[in-house]
JSON list of C-alpha atoms in Angstrom, two decimals:
[
{"chain": "N", "resi": 1314, "resn": "MET", "atom": "CA", "xyz": [-2.78, -17.69, -6.10]},
{"chain": "N", "resi": 1315, "resn": "HIS", "atom": "CA", "xyz": [-2.94, -14.96, -4.06]},
{"chain": "N", "resi": 1316, "resn": "ARG", "atom": "CA", "xyz": [-2.91, -13.47, -0.27]},
{"chain": "N", "resi": 1317, "resn": "ARG", "atom": "CA", "xyz": [-3.80, -10.60, 2.03]},
{"chain": "N", "resi": 1318, "resn": "PHE", "atom": "CA", "xyz": [-1.03, -9.78, 4.21]},
{"chain": "N", "resi": 1319, "resn": "ASP", "atom": "CA", "xyz": [-2.24, -7.73, 7.30]},
{"chain": "N", "resi": 1320, "resn": "ILE", "atom": "CA", "xyz": [0.62, -5.25, 8.82]},
{"chain": "N", "resi": 1321, "resn": "ALA", "atom": "CA", "xyz": [0.44, -3.69, 12.01]},
{"chain": "N", "resi": 1322, "resn": "THR", "atom": "CA", "xyz": [2.41, -0.90, 11.91]},
{"chain": "N", "resi": 1323, "resn": "ARG", "atom": "CA", "xyz": [3.96, 1.41, 15.05]},
{"chain": "N", "resi": 1324, "resn": "GLY", "atom": "CA", "xyz": [4.20, 4.86, 13.29]},
{"chain": "N", "resi": 1325, "resn": "PRO", "atom": "CA", "xyz": [6.28, 6.02, 10.76]},
{"chain": "N", "resi": 1326, "resn": "GLY", "atom": "CA", "xyz": [9.25, 3.74, 9.79]},
{"chain": "N", "resi": 1327, "resn": "LEU", "atom": "CA", "xyz": [10.01, 0.19, 8.05]},
{"chain": "N", "resi": 1328, "resn": "THR", "atom": "CA", "xyz": [8.03, -2.83, 8.84]},
{"chain": "N", "resi": 1329, "resn": "GLU", "atom": "CA", "xyz": [9.81, -6.14, 7.65]},
{"chain": "N", "resi": 1330, "resn": "PHE", "atom": "CA", "xyz": [7.26, -8.45, 6.49]},
{"chain": "N", "resi": 1331, "resn": "THR", "atom": "CA", "xyz": [9.74, -11.15, 4.28]},
{"chain": "N", "resi": 1332, "resn": "ARG", "atom": "CA", "xyz": [8.95, -13.84, 6.22]},
{"chain": "N", "resi": 1333, "resn": "ASP", "atom": "CA", "xyz": [5.38, -13.72, 6.12]},
{"chain": "N", "resi": 1334, "resn": "VAL", "atom": "CA", "xyz": [6.04, -13.34, 1.89]},
{"chain": "N", "resi": 1335, "resn": "ALA", "atom": "CA", "xyz": [8.77, -16.35, 1.95]},
{"chain": "N", "resi": 1336, "resn": "ASN", "atom": "CA", "xyz": [6.07, -18.47, 3.87]},
{"chain": "N", "resi": 1337, "resn": "PHE", "atom": "CA", "xyz": [3.49, -17.73, 1.21]},
{"chain": "N", "resi": 1338, "resn": "VAL", "atom": "CA", "xyz": [5.46, -18.13, -1.75]},
{"chain": "N", "resi": 1339, "resn": "ASP", "atom": "CA", "xyz": [6.60, -21.80, -0.17]},
{"chain": "N", "resi": 1340, "resn": "SER", "atom": "CA", "xyz": [3.24, -22.72, 0.33]},
{"chain": "N", "resi": 1341, "resn": "ALA", "atom": "CA", "xyz": [2.27, -22.02, -3.25]},
{"chain": "N", "resi": 1342, "resn": "SER", "atom": "CA", "xyz": [5.20, -24.67, -4.33]},
{"chain": "N", "resi": 1343, "resn": "ALA", "atom": "CA", "xyz": [5.74, -22.60, -7.58]},
{"chain": "N", "resi": 1344, "resn": "ASP", "atom": "CA", "xyz": [9.16, -23.47, -9.33]},
{"chain": "N", "resi": 1345, "resn": "GLU", "atom": "CA", "xyz": [9.34, -20.30, -10.99]},
{"chain": "N", "resi": 1346, "resn": "ALA", "atom": "CA", "xyz": [6.65, -17.50, -10.88]},
{"chain": "N", "resi": 1347, "resn": "LEU", "atom": "CA", "xyz": [6.60, -13.59, -10.45]},
{"chain": "N", "resi": 1348, "resn": "LEU", "atom": "CA", "xyz": [5.24, -12.39, -7.29]},
{"chain": "N", "resi": 1349, "resn": "THR", "atom": "CA", "xyz": [3.75, -9.22, -7.28]},
{"chain": "N", "resi": 1350, "resn": "LEU", "atom": "CA", "xyz": [2.90, -7.18, -3.75]},
{"chain": "N", "resi": 1351, "resn": "PHE", "atom": "CA", "xyz": [0.69, -4.48, -4.06]},
{"chain": "N", "resi": 1352, "resn": "VAL", "atom": "CA", "xyz": [-0.08, -1.84, -1.00]},
{"chain": "N", "resi": 1353, "resn": "ARG", "atom": "CA", "xyz": [-4.09, -0.82, -0.98]},
{"chain": "N", "resi": 1354, "resn": "HIS", "atom": "CA", "xyz": [-3.37, 2.55, 0.91]},
{"chain": "N", "resi": 1355, "resn": "THR", "atom": "CA", "xyz": [-2.41, 6.15, 0.02]},
{"chain": "N", "resi": 1356, "resn": "SER", "atom": "CA", "xyz": [-0.21, 7.05, 2.70]},
{"chain": "N", "resi": 1357, "resn": "CYS", "atom": "CA", "xyz": [2.55, 4.51, 2.77]},
{"chain": "N", "resi": 1358, "resn": "SER", "atom": "CA", "xyz": [4.89, 2.45, 0.49]},
{"chain": "N", "resi": 1359, "resn": "LEU", "atom": "CA", "xyz": [6.80, -0.83, -0.38]},
{"chain": "N", "resi": 1360, "resn": "LEU", "atom": "CA", "xyz": [10.48, -1.14, -0.48]},
{"chain": "N", "resi": 1361, "resn": "ILE", "atom": "CA", "xyz": [13.24, -3.93, -0.89]},
{"chain": "N", "resi": 1362, "resn": "GLN", "atom": "CA", "xyz": [15.88, -2.61, 1.33]},
{"chain": "N", "resi": 1363, "resn": "GLU", "atom": "CA", "xyz": [18.62, -3.73, 3.69]},
{"chain": "N", "resi": 1364, "resn": "ASN", "atom": "CA", "xyz": [17.62, -6.13, 6.27]},
{"chain": "N", "resi": 1365, "resn": "ALA", "atom": "CA", "xyz": [20.85, -6.24, 8.40]},
{"chain": "N", "resi": 1366, "resn": "ASP", "atom": "CA", "xyz": [21.63, -3.02, 9.82]},
{"chain": "N", "resi": 1367, "resn": "PRO", "atom": "CA", "xyz": [18.67, -1.53, 11.43]},
{"chain": "N", "resi": 1368, "resn": "GLU", "atom": "CA", "xyz": [20.29, 2.11, 11.18]},
{"chain": "N", "resi": 1369, "resn": "VAL", "atom": "CA", "xyz": [19.66, 1.86, 7.38]},
{"chain": "N", "resi": 1370, "resn": "ARG", "atom": "CA", "xyz": [15.76, 1.86, 8.58]},
{"chain": "N", "resi": 1371, "resn": "GLY", "atom": "CA", "xyz": [16.47, 4.81, 10.41]},
{"chain": "N", "resi": 1372, "resn": "ASP", "atom": "CA", "xyz": [18.53, 6.55, 8.33]},
{"chain": "N", "resi": 1373, "resn": "LEU", "atom": "CA", "xyz": [15.74, 6.07, 5.26]},
{"chain": "N", "resi": 1374, "resn": "ALA", "atom": "CA", "xyz": [12.68, 7.51, 7.68]},
{"chain": "N", "resi": 1375, "resn": "ALA", "atom": "CA", "xyz": [15.07, 10.23, 8.63]},
{"chain": "N", "resi": 1376, "resn": "PHE", "atom": "CA", "xyz": [15.74, 11.36, 4.99]},
{"chain": "N", "resi": 1377, "resn": "PHE", "atom": "CA", "xyz": [12.28, 11.30, 3.91]},
{"chain": "N", "resi": 1378, "resn": "HIS", "atom": "CA", "xyz": [10.95, 13.42, 7.15]},
{"chain": "N", "resi": 1379, "resn": "ARG", "atom": "CA", "xyz": [13.89, 15.86, 5.67]},
{"chain": "N", "resi": 1380, "resn": "LEU", "atom": "CA", "xyz": [12.53, 15.53, 2.20]},
{"chain": "N", "resi": 1381, "resn": "VAL", "atom": "CA", "xyz": [9.05, 16.02, 3.16]},
{"chain": "N", "resi": 1382, "resn": "PRO", "atom": "CA", "xyz": [8.40, 17.39, 6.63]},
{"chain": "N", "resi": 1383, "resn": "PRO", "atom": "CA", "xyz": [5.20, 17.45, 8.29]},
{"chain": "N", "resi": 1384, "resn": "GLY", "atom": "CA", "xyz": [2.59, 19.78, 6.93]},
{"chain": "N", "resi": 1385, "resn": "ASP", "atom": "CA", "xyz": [2.99, 22.17, 10.25]},
{"chain": "N", "resi": 1386, "resn": "ASP", "atom": "CA", "xyz": [6.39, 22.90, 8.85]},
{"chain": "N", "resi": 1387, "resn": "PRO", "atom": "CA", "xyz": [6.82, 26.25, 7.38]},
{"chain": "N", "resi": 1388, "resn": "ALA", "atom": "CA", "xyz": [8.29, 24.91, 4.31]},
{"chain": "N", "resi": 1389, "resn": "MET", "atom": "CA", "xyz": [5.10, 23.29, 3.89]},
{"chain": "N", "resi": 1390, "resn": "SER", "atom": "CA", "xyz": [3.11, 26.19, 3.97]},
{"chain": "N", "resi": 1391, "resn": "TYR", "atom": "CA", "xyz": [1.45, 25.70, 0.18]},
{"chain": "N", "resi": 1392, "resn": "LEU", "atom": "CA", "xyz": [-0.41, 22.69, 0.88]},
{"chain": "N", "resi": 1393, "resn": "THR", "atom": "CA", "xyz": [-4.36, 22.76, 1.10]},
{"chain": "N", "resi": 1394, "resn": "HIS", "atom": "CA", "xyz": [-5.24, 19.21, 2.12]},
{"chain": "N", "resi": 1395, "resn": "THR", "atom": "CA", "xyz": [-4.46, 19.48, 5.72]},
{"chain": "N", "resi": 1396, "resn": "TYR", "atom": "CA", "xyz": [-7.48, 18.78, 7.54]},
{"chain": "N", "resi": 1397, "resn": "GLU", "atom": "CA", "xyz": [-6.68, 15.04, 8.39]},
{"chain": "N", "resi": 1398, "resn": "GLY", "atom": "CA", "xyz": [-3.35, 16.17, 10.16]},
{"chain": "N", "resi": 1399, "resn": "PRO", "atom": "CA", "xyz": [-0.30, 17.42, 9.63]},
{"chain": "N", "resi": 1400, "resn": "ASP", "atom": "CA", "xyz": [1.28, 14.04, 8.42]},
{"chain": "N", "resi": 1401, "resn": "ASP", "atom": "CA", "xyz": [-1.58, 13.09, 6.09]},
{"chain": "N", "resi": 1402, "resn": "MET", "atom": "CA", "xyz": [-0.34, 15.03, 2.77]},
{"chain": "N", "resi": 1403, "resn": "PRO", "atom": "CA", "xyz": [3.28, 14.40, 3.56]},
{"chain": "N", "resi": 1404, "resn": "GLY", "atom": "CA", "xyz": [2.31, 10.40, 3.74]},
{"chain": "N", "resi": 1405, "resn": "HIS", "atom": "CA", "xyz": [0.50, 10.96, 0.30]},
{"chain": "N", "resi": 1406, "resn": "ILE", "atom": "CA", "xyz": [3.34, 12.82, -1.20]},
{"chain": "N", "resi": 1407, "resn": "LYS", "atom": "CA", "xyz": [5.95, 10.08, 0.02]},
{"chain": "N", "resi": 1408, "resn": "SER", "atom": "CA", "xyz": [3.48, 7.43, -1.23]},
{"chain": "N", "resi": 1409, "resn": "ALA", "atom": "CA", "xyz": [3.69, 9.18, -4.76]},
{"chain": "N", "resi": 1410, "resn": "ILE", "atom": "CA", "xyz": [7.72, 9.19, -4.68]},
{"chain": "N", "resi": 1411, "resn": "LEU", "atom": "CA", "xyz": [8.18, 5.41, -3.39]},
{"chain": "N", "resi": 1412, "resn": "PRO", "atom": "CA", "xyz": [6.65, 2.51, -4.96]},
{"chain": "N", "resi": 1413, "resn": "THR", "atom": "CA", "xyz": [3.33, 0.67, -3.82]},
{"chain": "N", "resi": 1414, "resn": "SER", "atom": "CA", "xyz": [4.07, -2.48, -5.55]},
{"chain": "N", "resi": 1415, "resn": "LEU", "atom": "CA", "xyz": [6.76, -4.42, -6.13]},
{"chain": "N", "resi": 1416, "resn": "GLN", "atom": "CA", "xyz": [7.74, -7.43, -8.30]},
{"chain": "N", "resi": 1417, "resn": "ILE", "atom": "CA", "xyz": [10.04, -10.31, -7.16]},
{"chain": "N", "resi": 1418, "resn": "PRO", "atom": "CA", "xyz": [11.16, -13.20, -9.85]},
{"chain": "N", "resi": 1419, "resn": "VAL", "atom": "CA", "xyz": [10.96, -16.48, -7.73]},
{"chain": "N", "resi": 1420, "resn": "ILE", "atom": "CA", "xyz": [13.25, -19.15, -9.27]},
{"chain": "N", "resi": 1421, "resn": "GLY", "atom": "CA", "xyz": [13.48, -22.82, -7.45]},
{"chain": "N", "resi": 1422, "resn": "GLY", "atom": "CA", "xyz": [10.48, -22.02, -5.13]},
{"chain": "N", "resi": 1423, "resn": "ARG", "atom": "CA", "xyz": [12.23, -19.31, -3.74]},
{"chain": "N", "resi": 1424, "resn": "MET", "atom": "CA", "xyz": [12.42, -15.11, -3.90]},
{"chain": "N", "resi": 1425, "resn": "ALA", "atom": "CA", "xyz": [15.52, -14.08, -5.89]},
{"chain": "N", "resi": 1426, "resn": "LEU", "atom": "CA", "xyz": [16.00, -11.60, -3.32]},
{"chain": "N", "resi": 1427, "resn": "GLY", "atom": "CA", "xyz": [19.87, -10.87, -2.45]},
{"chain": "N", "resi": 1428, "resn": "THR", "atom": "CA", "xyz": [21.84, -11.98, 0.58]},
{"chain": "N", "resi": 1429, "resn": "TRP", "atom": "CA", "xyz": [20.74, -8.86, 2.57]},
{"chain": "N", "resi": 1430, "resn": "GLN", "atom": "CA", "xyz": [17.23, -7.47, 1.18]},
{"chain": "N", "resi": 1431, "resn": "GLY", "atom": "CA", "xyz": [14.15, -7.79, 3.23]},
{"chain": "N", "resi": 1432, "resn": "ILE", "atom": "CA", "xyz": [10.57, -6.43, 1.85]},
{"chain": "N", "resi": 1433, "resn": "TYR", "atom": "CA", "xyz": [9.15, -3.51, 3.89]},
{"chain": "N", "resi": 1434, "resn": "LEU", "atom": "CA", "xyz": [6.11, -1.75, 4.38]},
{"chain": "N", "resi": 1435, "resn": "PHE", "atom": "CA", "xyz": [7.23, 1.87, 4.73]},
{"chain": "N", "resi": 1436, "resn": "GLU", "atom": "CA", "xyz": [4.60, 3.90, 7.23]},
{"chain": "N", "resi": 1437, "resn": "HIS", "atom": "CA", "xyz": [4.19, 7.43, 6.38]},
{"chain": "N", "resi": 1438, "resn": "ARG", "atom": "CA", "xyz": [2.06, 8.12, 9.08]},
{"chain": "N", "resi": 1439, "resn": "GLN", "atom": "CA", "xyz": [2.41, 9.43, 12.71]},
{"chain": "N", "resi": 1440, "resn": "ARG", "atom": "CA", "xyz": [0.26, 6.73, 14.46]},
{"chain": "N", "resi": 1441, "resn": "PRO", "atom": "CA", "xyz": [0.09, 3.10, 14.18]},
{"chain": "N", "resi": 1442, "resn": "HIS", "atom": "CA", "xyz": [-2.16, 1.51, 11.40]},
{"chain": "N", "resi": 1443, "resn": "ARG", "atom": "CA", "xyz": [-3.10, -1.60, 10.04]},
{"chain": "N", "resi": 1444, "resn": "ARG", "atom": "CA", "xyz": [-2.21, -1.88, 6.17]},
{"chain": "N", "resi": 1445, "resn": "GLU", "atom": "CA", "xyz": [-2.82, -4.61, 3.60]},
{"chain": "N", "resi": 1446, "resn": "VAL", "atom": "CA", "xyz": [-0.87, -5.56, 1.27]},
{"chain": "N", "resi": 1447, "resn": "ILE", "atom": "CA", "xyz": [-2.03, -8.04, -1.63]},
{"chain": "N", "resi": 1448, "resn": "GLY", "atom": "CA", "xyz": [0.55, -10.73, -2.88]},
{"chain": "N", "resi": 1449, "resn": "LEU", "atom": "CA", "xyz": [-0.08, -12.50, -6.49]},
{"chain": "N", "resi": 1450, "resn": "LEU", "atom": "CA", "xyz": [1.76, -15.07, -7.43]},
{"chain": "N", "resi": 1451, "resn": "ARG", "atom": "CA", "xyz": [1.43, -16.11, -11.28]}
]
């Protein structure tokens, strides 16, 4: 069983879509399975992260912005892929560092996430995008 999740981002940062994935798993009526999520883009990532304190999401976004600054930052002067804007190649770098797929066990018909874990799309580009994530349950 598979499903496409369409996720609207508001620019850089983490967008949670745990509830949508949980509804998909629930509709599958699978007692035990493995859920795979895969993002179909090269300038965003997928994460399992704390969903209780929004400061965690802000701190993660700030850390990765410092780790890989925009292409017009002097520290990034070595970049050659710059024609799509100063956020494009840094988005590809972040996507190469972070996961673009996740595997989550399903036990007793529910995702085996921890109490404070949520599923996020991490947008690395500056402007809003519509992103596609494919979910496959086996």
